[in-house]
Amino acid sequence: MQAARIHHHGPPDALVLENLPDPRIQADQILLRVRACSLNHLDLFVRAGIPGMKIPLPHILGSDISGEVVQVGELCQRVQPGWRVLLSPGLSCRQCAHCLSGNDNFCRRYTMFGYAIDGGNAELLAAPEYSAIRIPDDMTFESAAATPLVFLTAWHMLMTRARLQPGEDVLVLSASSGVGSAAIQIAKLFQCRVIATAGGERKLSLARELGADHVIDHYQEDIAAQVRHFTAKRGVDVVVEHVGAATWPHSLASLAAAGRLVTCGATTGFEAPLDLRFLFSKQWSVLGSFMGTMGELHQVLQFVFRRQLKPVVDRVFPLAEIAAAHRYLENKEQFGKVVVTP
Ligand SMILES: [Zn+2]
């Protein structure tokens, strides 16, 4: 099979297309013919190297995967050859107390495709049977691959961590990101008022098309001042953060009393100040969020499969151009998901 691998961490050119032996499945695994795999910022981090995190090399990236099942192991009972599926990006031991109580994203052995194990930037992939989720016949592989990681992440952030209530005011940072485009739609599903940020006129109007009630150009305007303007000085109930150092002070300043800031990433830097006077006097909650459970994935996928939530595919690259796809995401040119097809 063909696969894109890294043999060392580095810039996009570290990704090389190679011919490899086909993967062999274990008894509890399925063999997937990968049809599409979307990029996440995680791909950029893993490619460049994460301090303190050892990735086995050579390594195949790619966490968000869809395809056709071509073979099932002898212990598999549910999945059938020929099924069109997407894969749950999160993998866990399925045996510890966290896993058995449904919180598989707390498992000590939790990982994702393309992180501690090989991912979907290949023509074939061996995956555990439990990770395969059947997709509707009319759903494209590109849309399916653009769905799991960002919709799961945004769902866990809003519904589980921030306990979003219908009708609340929500600020979503960076509508053009995968998580941002998912968070806007989930908040609108619950009749919330959504304020979204984006850079430039084109992305602002795309954010409106996704359902944002108000938009803020984060390169031109003061986010917190605009939020106060749109909310009659009150601020928002929930802020969806994943940008980090560059936006953190503006995110906090946008919170109403008893507001919740929930963050799942920090693409612009990890160090961010917090003035404790505001934390306690305004009774804010600052919440961390990481992926989500498989139960939540099934929950949010119901809405995607019913077309009440729509994955946003910006652009599709062939696997041979994966380095260009990485550069495209790195340069923030996209609105929504960048997909690679083998
Ligand atoms: Zn576990």
Coordinates of C-alpha atoms and ligand atoms in Angstrom, one line a residue:
M1 CA 0.0 0.0 0.0
Q2 CA 0.9 3.6 -0.3
A3 CA 1.3 5.7 2.8
A4 CA 2.7 9.1 3.8
R5 CA 5.2 8.7 6.7
I6 CA 7.6 10.8 8.7
H7 CA 11.0 9.4 9.6
H8 CA 11.9 12.4 11.7
H9 CA 10.1 15.4 13.1
G10 CA 10.2 18.6 11.0
P11 CA 8.5 20.8 8.4
P12 CA 5.9 19.6 6.0
D13 CA 8.6 18.2 3.7
A14 CA 9.3 15.6 6.4
L15 CA 6.2 13.7 5.0
V16 CA 7.3 11.2 2.4
L17 CA 5.1 9.0 0.2
E18 CA 6.2 5.3 0.4
N19 CA 5.2 1.8 -0.6
L20 CA 4.7 -0.3 2.4
P21 CA 3.5 -3.9 3.0
D22 CA -0.3 -4.1 3.6
P23 CA -1.2 -4.1 7.3
R24 CA -2.3 -7.4 8.8
I25 CA -5.2 -7.5 11.1
Q26 CA -5.5 -9.1 14.5
A27 CA -8.6 -11.2 15.3
D28 CA -10.4 -8.3 16.9
Q29 CA -9.5 -5.8 14.1
I30 CA -10.9 -4.7 10.8
L31 CA -9.0 -3.8 7.7
L32 CA -10.1 -0.5 6.3
R33 CA -9.6 0.8 2.8
V34 CA -9.1 4.5 3.7
R35 CA -11.1 6.8 1.4
A36 CA -10.5 10.1 3.3
C37 CA -8.6 11.5 6.2
S38 CA -9.0 15.0 7.5
L39 CA -6.2 17.1 9.1
N40 CA -6.2 18.5 12.6
H41 CA -3.7 20.8 14.4
L42 CA -2.6 17.6 16.1
D43 CA -1.1 16.4 12.8
L44 CA 1.0 19.6 12.6
F45 CA 2.1 19.1 16.3
V46 CA 3.0 15.4 15.8
R47 CA 4.8 16.1 12.6
A48 CA 6.9 18.9 14.1
G49 CA 7.4 17.0 17.3
I50 CA 5.9 17.6 20.8
P51 CA 8.3 18.2 23.6
G52 CA 8.1 15.4 26.2
M53 CA 6.0 13.2 23.9
K54 CA 7.8 10.4 22.2
I55 CA 6.2 9.3 18.9
P56 CA 7.4 5.9 17.5
L57 CA 9.1 6.6 14.1
P58 CA 8.6 6.1 11.3
H59 CA 5.0 7.2 11.8
I60 CA 1.8 7.6 9.8
L61 CA -0.3 10.6 10.8
G62 CA -4.0 11.1 10.5
S63 CA -6.7 10.9 13.2
D64 CA -10.0 11.5 11.3
I65 CA -10.6 8.6 9.0
S66 CA -13.4 7.2 6.8
G67 CA -13.4 4.3 4.4
E68 CA -14.7 0.9 3.4
V69 CA -14.3 -2.3 5.5
V70 CA -12.5 -4.9 3.3
Q71 CA -11.8 -7.6 5.9
V72 CA -12.8 -8.4 9.5
G73 CA -10.9 -10.5 12.0
E74 CA -12.4 -13.8 13.3
L75 CA -13.4 -12.4 16.6
C76 CA -15.4 -9.5 15.0
Q77 CA -19.2 -9.9 15.3
R78 CA -20.7 -6.6 14.5
V79 CA -18.9 -5.0 11.5
Q80 CA -19.3 -6.5 8.1
P81 CA -17.0 -6.3 5.0
G82 CA -18.4 -3.7 2.6
W83 CA -19.6 -1.3 5.3
R84 CA -18.9 2.4 4.8
V85 CA -17.6 3.7 8.1
L86 CA -15.9 6.4 9.9
L87 CA -13.5 5.6 12.8
S88 CA -13.8 7.0 16.3
P89 CA -10.4 8.8 16.6
G90 CA -10.0 7.9 20.3
L91 CA -8.7 4.5 21.3
S92 CA -8.6 3.2 24.9
C93 CA -8.1 0.0 26.9
R94 CA -11.8 -0.8 27.3
Q95 CA -11.0 -2.5 30.6
C96 CA -10.1 0.2 33.3
A97 CA -12.6 1.9 35.6
H98 CA -12.7 5.0 33.5
C99 CA -13.4 3.1 30.3
L100 CA -16.0 0.9 32.0
S101 CA -17.8 4.0 33.4
G102 CA -18.0 5.4 29.9
N103 CA -15.2 8.0 30.3
D104 CA -12.7 6.4 27.9
N105 CA -11.0 9.8 27.3
F106 CA -9.8 9.6 30.9
C107 CA -8.1 6.2 30.3
R108 CA -4.4 6.2 31.0
R109 CA -3.9 4.3 27.7
Y110 CA -6.1 6.7 25.7
T111 CA -4.6 7.7 22.4
M112 CA -5.7 8.6 18.9
F113 CA -5.1 7.3 15.5
G114 CA -2.0 9.1 14.1
Y115 CA -0.7 9.9 17.6
A116 CA 0.8 7.0 19.5
I117 CA -0.2 4.6 16.8
D118 CA -0.3 4.8 13.0
G119 CA -3.1 6.8 11.4
G120 CA -5.1 7.2 8.2
N121 CA -2.6 8.8 5.8
A122 CA -2.4 5.5 4.0
E123 CA -4.4 3.3 1.6
L124 CA -5.1 0.7 4.2
L125 CA -5.4 0.7 8.0
A126 CA -5.9 -2.0 10.6
A127 CA -8.3 -0.7 13.3
P128 CA -10.1 -2.3 16.3
E129 CA -13.7 -3.3 15.5
Y130 CA -15.2 -1.1 18.2
S131 CA -13.8 2.1 16.5
A132 CA -15.9 1.6 13.3
I133 CA -19.1 3.5 13.1
R134 CA -21.4 3.0 10.0
I135 CA -22.2 6.1 8.0
P136 CA -25.3 6.8 5.9
D137 CA -25.2 5.8 2.3
D138 CA -25.6 9.3 1.1
M139 CA -22.7 10.7 3.2
T140 CA -19.5 11.3 1.3
F141 CA -16.2 9.9 2.7
E142 CA -14.8 13.4 2.7
S143 CA -17.7 14.7 4.9
A144 CA -17.4 11.6 7.2
A145 CA -13.6 12.2 7.6
A146 CA -14.2 15.8 8.4
T147 CA -16.6 15.0 11.3
P148 CA -15.4 13.0 14.3
L149 CA -12.6 14.8 16.1
V150 CA -14.0 18.3 15.9
F151 CA -17.6 17.5 16.5
L152 CA -16.7 15.3 19.4
T153 CA -14.4 17.9 20.8
A154 CA -16.9 20.7 20.5
W155 CA -19.7 18.6 21.9
H156 CA -17.7 17.6 25.0
M157 CA -16.6 21.2 25.5
L158 CA -20.1 22.7 25.3
M159 CA -22.4 20.0 26.6
T160 CA -20.4 18.1 29.1
R161 CA -17.8 20.6 30.4
A162 CA -19.6 23.9 30.1
R163 CA -23.1 22.4 30.6
L164 CA -24.5 24.7 27.9
Q165 CA -28.2 25.7 28.5
P166 CA -30.6 26.5 25.7
G167 CA -30.7 30.2 24.8
E168 CA -27.3 31.1 26.4
D169 CA -24.9 33.5 24.8
V170 CA -21.8 31.8 23.4
L171 CA -18.5 33.3 22.1
V172 CA -16.8 30.9 19.6
L173 CA -13.2 31.8 18.8
S174 CA -11.9 31.2 15.3
A175 CA -15.0 30.1 13.4
S176 CA -12.8 29.0 10.5
S177 CA -11.2 26.2 12.6
G178 CA -12.8 22.8 12.7
V179 CA -13.7 23.0 16.3
G180 CA -15.0 26.6 15.8
S181 CA -17.3 25.6 12.9
A182 CA -18.6 22.7 14.9
A183 CA -19.2 24.7 18.1
I184 CA -21.2 27.4 16.3
Q185 CA -23.6 24.8 14.9
I186 CA -23.9 22.9 18.2
A187 CA -24.7 26.1 20.1
K188 CA -27.3 27.1 17.4
L189 CA -28.8 23.6 17.7
F190 CA -29.7 24.6 21.3
Q191 CA -31.0 28.0 20.3
C192 CA -28.1 29.9 21.7
R193 CA -27.0 33.3 20.5
V194 CA -23.6 32.9 19.0
I195 CA -20.9 35.5 18.6
A196 CA -18.0 34.2 16.4
T197 CA -14.6 35.6 15.5
A198 CA -12.8 35.1 12.2
G199 CA -10.1 36.9 10.2
G200 CA -11.2 38.8 7.1
E201 CA -14.5 39.5 5.3
R202 CA -14.7 36.1 3.5
K203 CA -14.4 34.1 6.7
L204 CA -16.8 36.4 8.6
S205 CA -19.5 35.8 6.0
L206 CA -18.9 32.1 6.1
A207 CA -19.3 32.2 9.9
R208 CA -22.6 33.9 9.5
E209 CA -23.7 31.2 7.0
L210 CA -22.9 28.6 9.7
G211 CA -25.4 30.4 12.0
A212 CA -23.3 33.0 13.9
D213 CA -25.6 35.8 15.0
H214 CA -22.8 38.3 15.3
V215 CA -19.2 38.2 14.0
I216 CA -16.0 39.9 15.1
D217 CA -12.9 40.3 12.9
H218 CA -10.2 39.2 15.4
Y219 CA -7.5 41.0 13.4
Q220 CA -9.3 44.4 13.2
E221 CA -11.6 44.6 16.3
D222 CA -11.4 44.4 20.0
I223 CA -13.1 41.1 20.8
A224 CA -14.1 41.9 24.4
A225 CA -15.4 45.4 23.5
Q226 CA -17.5 43.9 20.6
V227 CA -18.9 41.2 22.9
R228 CA -19.9 43.8 25.4
H229 CA -21.5 45.8 22.6
F230 CA -23.5 42.8 21.3
T231 CA -24.6 41.7 24.8
A232 CA -25.5 45.1 26.2
K233 CA -22.4 45.1 28.4
R234 CA -23.3 41.7 30.0
G235 CA -20.8 39.4 28.4
V236 CA -21.3 35.8 27.3
D237 CA -22.2 32.7 29.4
V238 CA -19.7 30.5 27.6
V239 CA -16.5 31.1 25.7
V240 CA -15.1 28.3 23.5
E241 CA -11.3 28.7 23.5
H242 CA -8.7 26.8 21.5
V243 CA -6.4 29.6 20.4
G244 CA -4.5 30.2 23.7
A245 CA -2.1 33.0 24.5
A246 CA -3.1 35.3 21.7
T247 CA -6.8 35.5 22.7
W248 CA -6.9 34.4 26.3
P249 CA -7.2 37.9 28.0
H250 CA -9.9 38.9 25.5
S251 CA -11.7 35.6 26.2
L252 CA -11.8 36.2 29.9
A253 CA -12.8 39.8 29.5
S254 CA -15.8 38.6 27.4
L255 CA -17.3 36.5 30.2
A256 CA -20.4 37.4 32.1
A257 CA -20.7 36.8 35.8
A258 CA -20.8 33.1 36.4
G259 CA -19.5 32.6 32.9
R260 CA -17.6 29.5 31.8
L261 CA -14.5 29.5 29.7
V262 CA -13.8 26.1 28.2
T263 CA -10.5 25.4 26.3
C264 CA -9.3 22.4 24.3
G265 CA -6.1 23.8 22.8
A266 CA -3.6 26.6 22.6
T267 CA -2.3 26.9 19.1
T268 CA -0.7 30.3 19.8
G269 CA 1.0 29.6 23.1
F270 CA 0.5 27.8 26.4
E271 CA 1.2 30.6 29.0
A272 CA -1.8 32.7 29.8
P273 CA -2.5 35.1 32.7
L274 CA -5.5 34.8 35.1
D275 CA -6.3 37.6 37.5
L276 CA -7.7 35.8 40.5
R277 CA -9.7 38.8 41.6
F278 CA -12.0 38.4 38.6
L279 CA -12.1 34.6 38.9
F280 CA -13.6 34.7 42.4
S281 CA -15.6 37.9 42.4
K282 CA -17.3 37.1 39.1
Q283 CA -17.4 33.4 39.9
W284 CA -16.1 32.3 36.6
S285 CA -15.3 28.7 35.7
V286 CA -12.2 27.9 33.7
L287 CA -12.5 24.4 32.2
G288 CA -10.2 22.1 30.4
S289 CA -11.5 19.7 27.8
F290 CA -9.8 16.9 25.9
M291 CA -11.5 15.0 23.1
G292 CA -14.7 13.3 24.4
T293 CA -16.2 9.9 25.1
M294 CA -17.3 7.3 22.5
G295 CA -20.8 7.7 23.9
E296 CA -20.7 11.4 23.2
L297 CA -19.4 10.7 19.7
H298 CA -22.4 8.5 19.0
Q299 CA -24.6 11.2 20.4
V300 CA -23.3 14.0 18.3
L301 CA -23.1 11.8 15.2
Q302 CA -26.9 11.4 15.3
F303 CA -27.3 15.0 14.6
V304 CA -24.7 14.9 11.8
F305 CA -26.3 11.8 10.2
R306 CA -29.7 13.7 10.3
R307 CA -28.0 16.7 8.7
Q308 CA -28.8 18.9 11.6
L309 CA -25.0 19.5 12.0
K310 CA -22.9 19.8 8.9
P311 CA -19.2 19.0 8.6
V312 CA -17.5 21.8 6.7
V313 CA -15.0 20.6 4.1
D314 CA -12.8 23.4 2.8
R315 CA -10.5 21.6 0.4
V316 CA -9.5 18.1 -0.6
F317 CA -5.9 17.2 -1.4
P318 CA -4.6 13.9 -2.9
L319 CA -2.4 12.0 -0.5
A320 CA 0.6 12.7 -2.8
E321 CA 0.2 16.4 -1.9
I322 CA -0.1 15.9 1.8
A323 CA 2.8 18.3 2.4
A324 CA 0.9 21.1 0.6
A325 CA -2.2 20.2 2.7
H326 CA -0.1 20.7 5.9
R327 CA 1.2 24.0 4.7
Y328 CA -2.3 25.1 3.7
L329 CA -3.6 24.5 7.3
E330 CA -0.4 25.9 8.8
N331 CA -1.0 29.2 6.9
K332 CA -4.6 29.4 8.2
E333 CA -6.0 29.6 4.6
Q334 CA -8.8 27.2 5.3
F335 CA -12.4 27.6 6.6
G336 CA -13.4 24.2 8.0
K337 CA -11.6 21.0 7.4
V338 CA -8.8 20.1 5.1
V339 CA -9.1 16.5 3.8
V340 CA -6.6 14.1 2.2
T341 CA -7.7 11.2 0.0
P342 CA -5.5 8.3 -0.9
Ligands
ZN1 ZN -9.1 2.3 29.9

